[in-house]
């Protein structure tokens, strides 16, 4: 029966998990939320710095958007908020349009967030969640690795305390840094080194401790001690103070010119953000056993960015680090991120003034640690070992990220992954086949060294017969004629043909006509009902002949054998069918010595049987 549930209620995924809420789950979610807040504070401040925004905007992005995404998304454990990859894309694409940190720049960021949210929401409402399946994981790995290199390059000047201007270009960032390197600030460099070492030591020897907090505290206290020892100005810059207030209301600039300028960037960010969120949600779901609804996650992410743009938040998505910590900390429901946002709000009101003691060199060191963690060496090595084409996509996306505009780098990766997908689907697997050795039940197996029938070629076809695959299938069928012209009959073993379109239907009808004209025929075994229905609707089935379609359980060879040429059969030595041991196709006795009961044989003029031959462009099997 169709569901009578109101359509609006279907958009509220909390109806699935709300019955699980009780005192025990609330305690677990509150503890997981508190743990997430401890990790979130330094991350949010650092990611805002990457995006070219004041530090408080990272915290704002981790409040309202996090709550909305948790309540309206599909995953029970995904934690959204600012991410490093999205932050670097925002800086790289908007810094040419406005000075980072300026009022105009912030207005552009808010507008971009609004537009991204609208696109996500529309895609979710249209149930287009399946689209992320076509973005290869190698694209995400390559782009994230490239973003990590960009982040590291952008923070070198802060780590070494040089006054190089900011740049979104990888090459230009390195050139500007190298030019100013002789003027480095040794005090700032020492603060960065202490912070970096503190973070590395904490991660290695105290893995359960929040390494970012440890590194941040170590760098801050060292900088304070340095000021006390030196007794004068050290030139170590500090992060600007964060206002102690709730996230202020904001409004995007929806002028026609601004929307035109940001449309391409918004689309790129939408693809990247949704791919990140779905990939992380699915990774956590493998552990939790939850089923993820991609389209619902689109809606959750869209609403979070839409509302976030009015609460001083910038483009957000799922965070693997915070989501993993949330699940490991024992979160039971999506209320855990809600608790985390509430705790962050209290932290913002109580501890915001303390951020002004954080040295920028320490922030740079933390971001270098973040950049290193973004490079997934394990999966990069795995891709390189297992798939040449995926490795090409990965490194093409990585280098495009470094040397092209970042929104185009995303498009390059997506385009390459789609090209590989289409190339694979456009080459259905076509394998030579022979009857199975068990003659009592006629089925077929892949041919290895067995000889062919001199007149009937049997082929497994596995894959979709759509417009992109027509050329490959047509070439393979024509190769049958080229390799053995006497094989005028072709039997397609079709349980693997899972889809056909009008172009594929026309191909089969054309091949049937061609083989009938040459005195042969085209036959099908176990062709699926949807394929048969399409052939019928297209008007090809009558022409191809229903009698040439055989279902499971039918003795296909027994039906085809009488249609073969008896004179060719008389001279054929292979005898691969059980019917070959009896009369010729026309019913005449064979009358040759090849099959005497005593096993002796007499040489006869024969047709050379065709053995399986390598093709110039063989199909994968």
C-alpha positions as MATLAB code, in Angstrom:
seq = 'XXXXXXXXXXXXXXXXXXXXXXXXXXXXXXXXXXXXXXXXXXXXXXXXXXXXXXXXXXXXXXXXXXXXXXXXXXXXXXXXXXXXXXXXXXXXXXXXXXXXXXXXXXXXXXXXXXXXXXXXXXXXXXXXXXXXXXXXXXXXXXXXXXXXXXXXXXXXXXXXXXXXXXXXXXXXXXXXXXXXXXXXXXXXXXXXXXXXXXXXXXXXXXXXXXXXXXXXXXXXXXXXXXXXXXXXXXXXXXXXXXXXXXXXXXXXXXXXXXXXXXXXXXXXXXXXXXXXXXXXXXXXXXXXXXXXXXXXXXXXXXXXXXXXXXXXXXXXXXXXXXXXXXXXXXXXXXXXXXXXXXXXXXXXXXXXXXXXXXXXXXXXXXXXXXXXXXXXXXXXXXXXXXXXXXXXXXXXXXXXXXXXXXXXXXXXXXXXXXXXXXXXXXXXXXXXXXXXXXXXXXXXXXXXXXXXXXXXXXXXXXXXXXXXXXXXXXXXXXXXXXXXXXXXXXXXXXXXXXXXXXXXXXXXXXXXXXXXXXXXXXXXXXXXXXXXXXXXXXXXXXXXXXXXXXXXXXXXXXXXXXXXXXXXXXXXXXXXXXXXXXXXXXXXXXXXXXXXXXXXXXXXXXXXXXXXXXXXXXXXX';
ca = [
       0.000    0.000    0.000;
       1.254    3.520   -0.668;
       2.355    5.436    2.374;
      -0.204    7.858    3.840;
       2.514    9.720    5.737;
       2.428   13.476    5.005;
       5.175   14.482    2.595;
       6.498   17.106    5.005;
       6.944   14.482    7.711;
       9.053   12.441    5.313;
      11.608   15.279    5.330;
      12.087   14.913    9.088;
      14.487   12.021    9.638;
      14.283   12.489   13.403;
      11.062   10.435   13.281;
      13.360    7.400   12.865;
      15.690    8.007   15.815;
      13.599   10.065   18.241;
      12.050    6.934   19.831;
      15.611    5.906   20.801;
      16.085    8.997   22.981;
      16.094    8.277   26.710;
      18.081    9.267   29.776;
      20.898    6.869   28.920;
      21.227    8.044   25.322;
      21.133   11.695   26.421;
      24.056   11.122   28.800;
      26.040    9.363   26.077;
      25.265   12.081   23.527;
      26.170   14.861   25.962;
      29.547   13.252   26.713;
      30.253   12.727   22.999;
      29.226   16.344   22.323;
      31.601   17.660   24.999;
      34.444   15.588   23.553;
      33.702   16.966   20.117;
      33.712   20.542   21.370;
      37.229   20.151   22.767;
      38.457   19.110   19.322;
      36.290   21.596   17.461;
      37.516   24.856   19.017;
      41.072   24.845   17.600;
      39.889   23.347   14.311;
      37.233   25.994   13.780;
      39.633   28.863   14.480;
      42.285   27.315   12.224;
      39.917   26.644    9.318;
      38.567   30.195    9.433;
      42.167   31.362    9.080;
      42.560   29.181    5.972;
      39.367   30.643    4.504;
      40.656   34.188    4.970;
      38.004   34.969    7.584;
      38.221   36.325   11.134;
      38.600   33.424   13.615;
      35.127   33.827   15.100;
      33.525   32.831   11.790;
      34.920   29.327   12.175;
      33.188   29.069   15.534;
      29.951   30.523   14.154;
      30.020   27.891   11.388;
      30.215   25.174   14.038;
      27.000   26.230   15.816;
      23.838   26.737   13.735;
      24.945   24.690   10.677;
      25.999   21.786   12.893;
      22.613   21.668   14.624;
      20.615   21.856   11.386;
      22.712   19.232    9.576;
      22.398   16.817   12.500;
      18.619   17.182   12.812;
      17.777   17.042    9.090;
      20.508   14.758    7.751;
      20.363   11.002    7.323;
      23.407    9.938    9.331;
      23.142    9.498   13.102;
      26.855   10.141   13.657;
      27.975   12.622   10.992;
      29.245   15.901   12.461;
      29.283   18.875   10.111;
      31.021   22.229   10.316;
      34.013   23.979    8.757;
      36.508   21.781    6.878;
      40.014   22.385    5.593;
      39.279   21.506    1.949;
      36.259   23.794    1.680;
      38.118   26.585    3.468;
      41.015   26.573    1.013;
      38.592   26.557   -1.941;
      36.798   29.589   -0.522;
      40.041   31.497   -0.041;
      41.431   30.544   -3.454;
      38.280   31.480   -5.371;
      37.195   34.622   -3.510;
      40.502   36.288   -2.646;
      40.886   37.582   -6.244;
      37.468   39.267   -5.866;
      37.931   40.968   -2.485;
      40.517   41.490    0.245;
      40.369   38.503    2.652;
      38.823   39.474    5.973;
      37.215   42.615    4.601;
      33.484   43.351    4.844;
      33.068   42.771    1.108;
      34.918   39.468    1.313;
      32.727   38.298    4.205;
      29.624   39.302    2.238;
      30.798   37.216   -0.721;
      31.434   34.229    1.571;
      27.923   34.479    3.033;
      26.395   34.740   -0.440;
      28.398   31.731   -1.614;
      27.181   29.778    1.421;
      23.566   30.664    0.640;
      23.888   29.662   -3.020;
      25.595   26.393   -2.110;
      22.817   25.617    0.362;
      20.127   26.279   -2.246;
      21.820   23.976   -4.771;
      22.165   21.206   -2.178;
      18.557   21.562   -1.105;
      17.260   21.437   -4.676;
      19.335   18.341   -5.449;
      18.079   16.644   -2.299;
      14.443   17.516   -3.014;
      14.878   16.084   -6.534;
      16.271   12.856   -4.983;
      19.588   13.228   -6.804;
      21.651   11.696   -4.023;
      22.819    8.929   -6.358;
      24.906   11.465   -8.310;
      27.723   11.351   -5.759;
      28.241    7.711   -6.730;
      29.719    8.938   -9.997;
      32.431   10.988   -8.298;
      35.334    8.636   -7.817;
      36.887    8.328   -4.371;
      40.204    8.949   -6.109;
      38.984   12.454   -6.979;
      38.351   13.202   -3.303;
      41.726   11.744   -2.250;
      43.597   13.669   -4.948;
      41.808   16.933   -4.301;
      42.250   16.648   -0.530;
      45.961   15.910   -0.930;
      46.328   18.902   -3.240;
      44.412   21.082   -0.787;
      46.770   19.905    1.963;
      49.795   21.050   -0.052;
      48.120   24.405   -0.702;
      47.357   24.829    3.008;
      50.946   24.020    3.950;
      52.311   26.427    1.335;
      50.018   29.227    2.506;
      51.127   28.821    6.150;
      54.888   28.785    5.599;
      55.067   32.578    5.891;
      53.237   32.523    9.229;
      55.324   29.620   10.527;
      58.585   31.424    9.728;
      57.275   34.864   10.715;
      57.860   36.543    7.351;
      55.689   39.349    6.005;
      54.896   37.861    2.581;
      51.518   38.841    1.099;
      48.814   36.162    0.919;
      48.255   34.413   -2.401;
      45.867   31.722   -3.591;
      48.416   30.449   -6.134;
      50.657   27.559   -5.105;
      53.627   28.691   -7.192;
      53.215   32.360   -6.246;
      52.966   31.486   -2.543;
      56.278   29.656   -2.711;
      57.912   32.468   -4.690;
      56.743   35.163   -2.255;
      57.845   33.071    0.714;
      61.276   32.388   -0.771;
      61.762   36.086   -1.503;
      61.019   37.092    2.107;
      62.688   34.117    3.808;
      65.941   36.034    4.596;
      63.817   38.330    6.810;
      62.354   35.526    8.942;
      61.526   36.125   12.601;
      63.515   33.657   14.712;
      61.191   34.139   17.695;
      58.107   33.314   15.604;
      59.893   30.321   14.079;
      60.771   28.968   17.537;
      57.120   29.332   18.621;
      56.013   27.417   15.535;
      58.593   24.662   16.098;
      57.587   24.229   19.768;
      53.909   24.035   18.768;
      54.637   21.560   15.988;
      56.736   19.301   18.227;
      54.122   19.418   20.996;
      51.450   18.312   18.534;
      53.593   15.502   17.089;
      54.588   14.194   20.548;
      50.980   14.277   21.759;
      49.673   12.419   18.712;
      52.360    9.753   18.974;
      52.608    9.092   22.706;
      49.209   10.296   23.971;
      46.795    9.425   21.146;
      43.695    9.872   23.312;
      44.606   13.461   24.219;
      43.427   16.311   21.927;
      46.701   17.085   20.180;
      45.515   20.426   18.787;
      44.648   21.732   22.243;
      47.969   20.457   23.610;
      49.925   22.063   20.783;
      47.979   25.319   21.069;
      48.605   25.561   24.835;
      52.288   24.686   24.463;
      52.804   27.340   21.803;
      50.866   30.005   23.716;
      52.700   29.438   27.019;
      56.051   29.329   25.228;
      55.273   32.645   23.510;
      54.311   34.215   26.864;
      57.526   32.906   28.423;
      59.495   34.245   25.483;
      57.994   37.708   25.957;
      58.913   37.587   29.671;
      62.508   36.440   29.051;
      63.253   38.832   26.202;
      61.622   41.722   28.038;
      60.811   43.528   24.823;
      58.843   43.099   21.630;
      59.523   39.775   19.907;
      57.444   40.484   16.799;
      55.390   37.324   17.300;
      51.935   38.187   15.947;
      48.834   37.058   17.827;
      45.351   36.082   16.647;
      42.879   38.931   16.816;
      40.388   38.889   19.697;
      37.051   37.129   19.241;
      33.923   39.023   20.329;
      32.066   37.446   23.241;
      28.627   37.210   21.640;
      26.115   34.984   19.937;
      26.538   34.446   16.172;
      25.289   37.720   14.683;
      22.543   37.685   12.096;
      23.768   38.157    8.529;
      22.354   38.386    5.033;
      23.776   37.317    1.667;
      24.135   39.712   -1.240;
      21.828   38.362   -3.932;
      22.471   40.992   -6.593;
      22.506   39.626  -10.140;
      26.195   40.413  -10.654;
      27.280   38.678   -7.448;
      25.210   35.600   -8.245;
      26.772   35.415  -11.721;
      30.282   35.796  -10.308;
      29.802   33.026   -7.746;
      27.669   30.520   -9.679;
      30.563   28.367  -10.891;
      32.241   28.354   -7.476;
      28.949   27.465   -5.772;
      28.491   24.438   -8.035;
      32.039   23.236   -7.396;
      31.647   23.672   -3.644;
      28.321   21.843   -3.761;
      29.885   18.819   -5.420;
      32.881   18.788   -3.078;
      30.837   19.358    0.074;
      28.246   16.704   -0.723;
      30.885   14.190   -1.768;
      32.744   14.754    1.506;
      29.580   14.448    3.586;
      28.286   11.293    1.888;
      31.693    9.591    1.886;
      32.152   10.256    5.610;
      28.575    9.271    6.474;
      28.975    5.975    4.602;
      32.347    5.275    6.219;
      30.837    5.684    9.695;
      27.758    3.678    8.641;
      29.988    0.699    7.828;
      30.788    0.559   11.552;
      27.359    1.453   12.912;
      25.346   -0.630   10.448;
      23.065    2.292    9.573;
      21.649    2.719    6.072;
      22.398    6.175    4.630;
      19.878    8.043    2.470;
      22.061   10.230    0.241;
      19.217   12.475   -0.876;
      18.179   13.137    2.731;
      21.783   13.992    3.539;
      21.691   16.474    0.643;
      18.660   18.092    2.276;
      20.366   18.235    5.678;
      23.540   19.774    4.283;
      21.538   22.195    2.150;
      19.446   23.439    5.058;
      22.540   23.772    7.265;
      24.271   26.030    4.747;
      21.080   27.909    3.936;
      20.406   28.780    7.584;
      24.118   29.165    8.271;
      24.373   31.986    5.751;
      21.974   33.985    7.955;
      23.919   33.148   11.142;
      27.411   34.247   10.039;
      28.454   30.763    8.981;
      30.385   29.832    5.857;
      30.177   26.707    3.685;
      30.227   23.588    5.851;
      30.250   19.848    5.340;
      30.939   16.629    7.203;
      34.205   16.321    9.119;
      35.830   12.904    9.207;
      37.858   13.678   12.331;
      34.939   15.018   14.361;
      32.538   12.349   13.042;
      34.979    9.589   13.943;
      35.489   11.020   17.415;
      31.726   11.395   17.831;
      31.123    7.733   17.019;
      34.081    6.507   19.111;
      32.911    8.612   22.085;
      29.678    6.634   22.161;
      27.160    8.967   20.478;
      23.766    7.297   20.134;
      21.695    9.843   18.181;
      22.156   13.077   16.197;
      21.640   14.989   19.435;
      25.380   14.604   20.103;
      26.333   17.293   17.520;
      23.526   19.458   18.927;
      25.101   19.170   22.382;
      28.495   19.947   20.849;
      27.149   23.144   19.266;
      25.538   24.149   22.574;
      28.784   23.586   24.496;
      30.655   25.573   21.835;
      28.217   28.429   22.268;
      28.918   28.468   26.011;
      32.655   28.339   25.291;
      32.326   31.254   22.892;
      30.587   33.340   25.536;
      32.983   32.409   28.338;
      36.452   31.894   26.808;
      36.472   33.945   23.602;
      38.843   36.648   24.965;
      41.562   34.033   25.582;
      42.025   33.485   21.841;
      43.993   36.740   21.606;
      46.913   35.004   23.357;
      47.273   32.450   20.548;
      50.349   33.191   18.374;
      49.778   33.099   14.627;
      52.923   30.953   14.327;
      51.243   28.386   16.584;
      48.161   28.495   14.401;
      50.369   27.911   11.353;
      51.972   24.897   13.041;
      48.558   23.443   13.834;
      47.524   23.914   10.215;
      50.696   22.145    9.051;
      49.645   19.193   11.219;
      46.178   19.374    9.706;
      47.649   19.442    6.196;
      49.752   16.374    6.890;
      46.729   14.479    8.207;
      44.781   15.300    5.023;
      47.235   13.383    2.832;
      45.883    9.836    2.814;
      49.080    7.964    1.954;
      47.518    4.574    2.647;
      44.797    4.975    0.027;
      47.148    6.707   -2.415;
      49.475    3.675   -2.308;
      46.518    1.314   -2.599;
      45.185    3.106   -5.678;
      48.630    3.095   -7.286;
      48.945   -0.662   -6.741;
      45.470   -1.658   -7.860;
      44.273    0.625  -10.659;
      46.279    2.540  -13.228;
      43.246    4.517  -14.412;
      42.252    5.519  -10.865;
      45.847    6.566  -10.196;
      45.708    8.824  -13.261;
      42.510   10.421  -11.951;
      44.013   10.880   -8.486;
      47.221   12.577   -9.613;
      45.511   14.591  -12.348;
      43.159   16.001   -9.707;
      46.061   16.617   -7.313;
      48.110   18.565   -9.870;
      45.036   20.403  -11.131;
      44.427   21.486   -7.530;
      47.949   22.887   -7.328;
      48.137   24.608  -10.692;
      44.563   25.466  -11.724;
      41.771   27.403  -10.080;
      40.367   25.116   -7.436;
      36.824   25.010   -8.795;
      38.251   23.836  -12.149;
      40.364   21.240  -10.345;
      37.174   19.704   -8.964;
      35.622   19.720  -12.429;
      38.750   18.046  -13.873;
      38.548   15.246  -11.324;
      34.821   14.726  -11.776;
      35.139   14.769  -15.577;
      37.978   12.243  -15.549;
      36.139    9.895  -13.194;
      33.025   10.095  -15.396;
      35.133    9.389  -18.489;
      36.596    6.272  -16.870;
      33.146    5.149  -15.765;
      31.731    5.623  -19.260;
      34.728    3.908  -20.856;
      34.172    0.870  -18.667;
      30.429    0.674  -19.248;
      30.933    1.268  -22.985;
      32.897   -1.992  -23.206;
      30.616   -4.816  -22.046;
      32.497   -7.994  -21.300;
      32.193  -10.370  -24.269;
      33.591  -13.871  -23.807;
      33.763  -16.886  -26.071;
      31.632  -19.765  -24.811;
      31.218  -23.500  -25.325;
      28.695  -26.050  -24.059;
      29.421  -27.333  -20.578;
      30.995  -30.821  -20.446;
      27.883  -32.169  -18.696;
      25.710  -32.962  -21.700;
      22.752  -33.970  -19.570;
      21.838  -30.350  -18.799;
      22.641  -27.868  -21.507;
      24.330  -24.813  -20.146;
      27.466  -22.958  -21.184;
      30.895  -22.072  -19.826;
      33.656  -19.683  -20.866;
      35.861  -21.086  -23.591;
      39.490  -21.786  -22.727;
      41.199  -24.256  -25.085;
      38.111  -26.032  -26.427;
      37.497  -25.863  -30.200;
      34.636  -23.894  -31.723;
      31.716  -25.157  -33.700;
      32.439  -24.506  -37.359;
      29.089  -22.764  -37.901;
      27.749  -21.522  -34.541;
      29.606  -18.964  -32.448;
      28.545  -18.737  -28.794;
      29.243  -15.539  -26.848;
      28.612  -14.378  -23.289;
      27.659  -10.684  -23.276;
      27.756   -9.062  -19.824;
      26.802   -5.416  -19.456;
      24.429   -2.759  -20.706;
      23.716   -2.395  -24.421;
      23.265    1.364  -24.601;
      24.336    3.967  -27.127;
      27.863    4.177  -25.689;
      28.427    0.417  -25.969;
      26.996   -0.118  -29.464;
      30.276    0.389  -31.335;
      32.222   -2.026  -29.131;
      29.591   -4.787  -29.389;
      29.174   -4.273  -33.125;
      32.934   -4.564  -33.717;
      33.096   -7.754  -31.670;
      30.230   -9.338  -33.634;
      31.886   -8.402  -36.933;
      35.124  -10.005  -35.735;
      33.309  -13.345  -35.705;
      32.932  -13.081  -39.506;
      36.538  -11.999  -39.937;
      38.019  -14.832  -37.878;
      35.806  -17.596  -39.264;
      33.497  -16.691  -42.178;
      31.683  -20.041  -41.908;
      30.305  -19.071  -38.467;
      27.141  -17.483  -39.846;
      25.123  -18.314  -36.740;
      25.673  -16.517  -33.418;
      24.164  -17.460  -30.071;
      24.287  -14.644  -27.492;
      24.169  -15.915  -23.923;
      22.385  -12.944  -22.426;
      21.680  -13.253  -18.665;
      24.314  -10.541  -18.149;
      22.573   -7.982  -20.392;
      20.997   -5.883  -17.654;
      19.845   -2.903  -19.725;
      19.197   -1.942  -23.319;
      18.194    1.320  -24.957;
      16.889    2.114  -28.440;
      20.403    2.187  -29.918;
      21.189   -1.236  -28.486;
      17.862   -2.591  -29.738;
      18.590   -1.263  -33.218;
      22.030   -2.907  -33.135;
      20.540   -6.330  -32.346;
      17.875   -5.964  -35.033;
      20.490   -4.901  -37.583;
      22.754   -7.835  -36.689;
      19.806  -10.224  -36.981;
      18.987   -8.909  -40.479;
      22.647   -9.131  -41.528;
      23.028  -12.725  -40.412;
      19.742  -13.811  -41.995;
      20.893  -12.268  -45.265;
      24.101  -14.302  -45.143;
      22.226  -17.530  -44.483;
      22.704  -17.633  -40.732;
      20.861  -16.355  -37.702;
      21.115  -14.525  -34.404;
      19.816  -16.288  -31.286;
      19.493  -15.373  -27.624;
      19.531  -17.495  -24.494;
      18.076  -16.159  -21.219;
      17.409  -12.641  -22.445;
      15.791  -10.681  -19.595;
      12.107   -9.790  -19.685;
      12.705   -5.980  -19.611;
      15.003   -6.297  -22.638;
      12.475   -8.406  -24.512;
       9.714   -5.899  -23.718;
      11.801   -3.021  -25.073;
      12.574   -4.938  -28.275;
       8.848   -5.572  -28.654;
       7.902   -1.909  -28.070;
      10.561   -0.801  -30.550;
       9.034   -3.066  -33.217;
      12.144   -5.266  -33.594;
      10.990   -8.466  -31.910;
       8.797   -9.698  -34.756;
      11.594   -9.097  -37.246;
      14.164  -10.862  -35.065;
      11.775  -13.739  -34.428;
      10.402  -14.858  -31.094;
      11.436  -18.392  -32.047;
      15.064  -17.230  -31.757;
      14.679  -16.367  -28.066;
      15.287  -19.225  -25.656;
      14.614  -19.248  -21.938;
      16.326  -21.139  -19.147;
      15.638  -24.874  -19.289;
      15.249  -25.010  -23.063;
      17.692  -27.105  -25.075;
      19.017  -24.280  -27.225;
      21.380  -26.347  -29.342;
      18.696  -28.900  -30.133;
      16.599  -26.053  -31.574;
      19.439  -24.406  -33.534;
      21.186  -27.556  -34.833;
      18.660  -28.324  -37.598;
      19.268  -24.841  -39.053;
      22.978  -25.473  -39.646;
      24.470  -26.376  -43.052;
      24.676  -30.179  -43.319;
      27.572  -30.141  -45.815;
      29.690  -28.037  -43.479;
      28.777  -30.344  -40.581;
      29.737  -33.389  -42.690;
      33.300  -32.096  -43.008;
      33.609  -30.636  -39.478;
      35.840  -32.709  -37.132;
      35.037  -30.969  -33.845;
      31.691  -32.584  -32.908;
      31.254  -30.366  -29.834;
      27.469  -30.861  -29.528;
      25.790  -34.114  -28.524;
      23.623  -33.779  -31.655;
      26.806  -34.096  -33.727;
      27.050  -37.768  -32.742;
      23.813  -38.568  -34.553;
      22.439  -37.445  -37.885;
      23.370  -34.358  -39.855;
      21.183  -31.244  -39.448;
      19.046  -32.329  -42.430;
      18.388  -35.725  -40.840;
      20.737  -37.742  -43.064;
      23.069  -40.248  -41.416;
      26.614  -39.025  -41.319;
      28.046  -41.905  -43.273;
      31.623  -41.063  -42.304;
      34.175  -43.046  -40.346;
      34.896  -40.272  -37.968;
      32.501  -41.599  -35.339;
      32.713  -45.402  -35.698;
      31.617  -47.278  -32.595;
      35.002  -48.987  -32.321;
      36.675  -45.566  -32.028;
      38.727  -45.857  -35.223;
      38.694  -42.993  -37.691;
      39.365  -42.333  -41.338;
      40.849  -39.018  -42.505;
      38.231  -36.906  -44.248;
      38.403  -33.524  -45.996;
      37.674  -31.170  -43.148;
      37.203  -27.562  -42.277;
      39.882  -26.342  -39.918;
      38.215  -25.618  -36.595;
      38.883  -22.170  -35.200;
      40.593  -22.213  -31.841;
      40.245  -19.207  -29.537;
      42.489  -16.540  -31.001;
      43.800  -13.418  -29.346;
      42.097  -10.260  -30.585;
      43.832   -7.039  -31.508;
      41.617   -5.318  -28.971;
      40.261   -8.088  -26.731;
      37.297   -7.562  -24.479;
      37.937   -7.881  -20.753;
      36.791  -11.209  -19.361;
];
